[in-house]
């Protein structure tokens, strides 16, 4: 690893990681990713598209207003203006990298509609394969870029930081590597893998969040998880649930139960509202289906070929049959607290994409704003890293906390953590459930990444004694008069559970 020592290290090869590396070019960098380039990412599964005010009847100010309304009082207005304003430019940039978005008969960008958008502004590719098309084009560019060293099948374990970032500790084929660097960009995606039902790759368990927290970063808005109301209700188990995109409801599909009756006034209400309605209806003993027979019928297979294939693999033909659905953990609004340029509280540590908390989403993400955030965040972070002061590659430092220093005491297995998080920090939460989860996750949190992230999420959910956006407390169903955003460090979290972070790090 000598030849790349000192170069910025980007972790993750979804949209945020790929575009950060490309935007840094020709400055050399190392792109580290747990699987193959672009694989094991949410990006490659993104269906509906990327929100950008590109249509003639649209304007970034309208997109901004919709984003702020969905965020339920907790958006950072500056971040919203900046990221949403970047939308049209991001679409052009991606096209420049070879992404083939769908166009209408007049040759204009085709734009779809999703919940809580006041205009059609969802730019998509190959119908419902937007993420796959973006990842295909960017991965090809990354592989061809001489400035980017790609390390596949390589995982980030820890970040060494001693007042500032010193090195990335990696694991590859059972071997440990230490990469000296002054700049690490985390683009490691979300936390859906911590839940029993999720649309995310199961590896999305917040390992980047844990590495940042162990290096001293502040994490923000951790309690806000978006549950998608219409995951395809397969048997579940150890596989992610295929998503039935909101764009299907955008085309007029309705939610019905086993009697054929609708139970919502508008299916395009914000996602948290629809998810709770579906959850309550399921809890009342009903089955819930998405019915696209009238709205789309035979058009379904051409407009949504990927979803059509996933349904048909289960013996469901959406043209003539209602699709069984249930809510699943889909997107984490919280993440590493960063400024507009993606800087965390630890000098040299940056974040972009879903793992970052920029304040764009507030308490609830507006559909298709996350691909936009991943792309716009990547461009901003690359600019910032390019201008950052480099330190000598042999700069050495001390790891704040290493997992192997403190082997987890009775770490719950992944299935247990997924059960704990689903029951306590799922669609509905309350104090008693959160306190039980905190007690169960605390003992292993100092050494086990999933337990640490789960613990910090539950503590944040416990602190928010109100219901807002994606966070619903059955014991505090109302909304507070004042909207407050909170951050939490690992040291604060462990101190609250009676564990002393300083003692554990020594
Ligand atoms: C099914 C589905 C559909 C979606 N549809 C849309 C949509 O239509 N529009 C929209 O805007 N958003 C959509 N989203 C959300 C959106 O796809 C994600 O928020 C976005 O792609 C996140 O991009 P990212 O680059 O931040 O992370 P990801 O794309 O998740 O990439 C994370 C990367 O980090 C790697 N990684 C993680 N941990 C480590 C580690 N410790 N070491 C090394 N590598 C690591 C992973 O292997 C992966 O390469 C969808 C999400 C899902 C799951």
mmCIF file of C-alpha atoms in Angstrom, residues 74 218-224 334-335 337 357 459-466 468 471 480 482-489 492 496:
data_model
loop_
_atom_site.group_PDB
_atom_site.id
_atom_site.type_symbol
_atom_site.label_atom_id
_atom_site.label_comp_id
_atom_site.label_asym_id
_atom_site.label_seq_id
_atom_site.Cartn_x
_atom_site.Cartn_y
_atom_site.Cartn_z
ATOM 1 C CA UNK A 74 -36.264 19.998 10.817
ATOM 2 C CA UNK A 218 -20.914 13.698 16.072
ATOM 3 C CA UNK A 219 -23.895 11.841 14.621
ATOM 4 C CA UNK A 220 -27.126 13.732 13.973
ATOM 5 C CA UNK A 221 -30.876 13.100 13.616
ATOM 6 C CA UNK A 222 -30.269 9.388 14.246
ATOM 7 C CA UNK A 223 -33.858 8.660 15.277
ATOM 8 C CA UNK A 224 -35.226 9.451 11.823
ATOM 9 C CA UNK A 334 -29.757 10.688 10.235
ATOM 10 C CA UNK A 335 -26.037 10.191 9.864
ATOM 11 C CA UNK A 337 -23.309 15.435 11.172
ATOM 12 C CA UNK A 357 -26.562 14.114 7.780
ATOM 13 C CA UNK A 459 -30.998 6.814 22.666
ATOM 14 C CA UNK A 460 -31.825 9.494 20.092
ATOM 15 C CA UNK A 461 -35.345 8.099 19.668
ATOM 16 C CA UNK A 462 -35.789 8.064 23.455
ATOM 17 C CA UNK A 463 -34.733 11.719 23.696
ATOM 18 C CA UNK A 464 -37.286 12.844 21.119
ATOM 19 C CA UNK A 465 -40.453 12.908 23.178
ATOM 20 C CA UNK A 466 -42.720 13.890 20.310
ATOM 21 C CA UNK A 468 -42.470 14.141 13.860
ATOM 22 C CA UNK A 471 -40.279 9.211 14.165
ATOM 23 C CA UNK A 480 -43.509 19.777 20.051
ATOM 24 C CA UNK A 482 -40.222 23.956 18.881
ATOM 25 C CA UNK A 483 -38.342 21.948 16.309
ATOM 26 C CA UNK A 484 -34.962 20.846 17.672
ATOM 27 C CA UNK A 485 -32.234 18.862 15.918
ATOM 28 C CA UNK A 486 -29.849 16.871 18.089
ATOM 29 C CA UNK A 487 -26.420 15.296 17.730
ATOM 30 C CA UNK A 488 -24.790 12.582 19.825
ATOM 31 C CA UNK A 489 -21.225 11.317 20.235
ATOM 32 C CA UNK A 492 -22.002 10.700 25.354
ATOM 33 C CA UNK A 496 -25.409 7.487 29.497
#
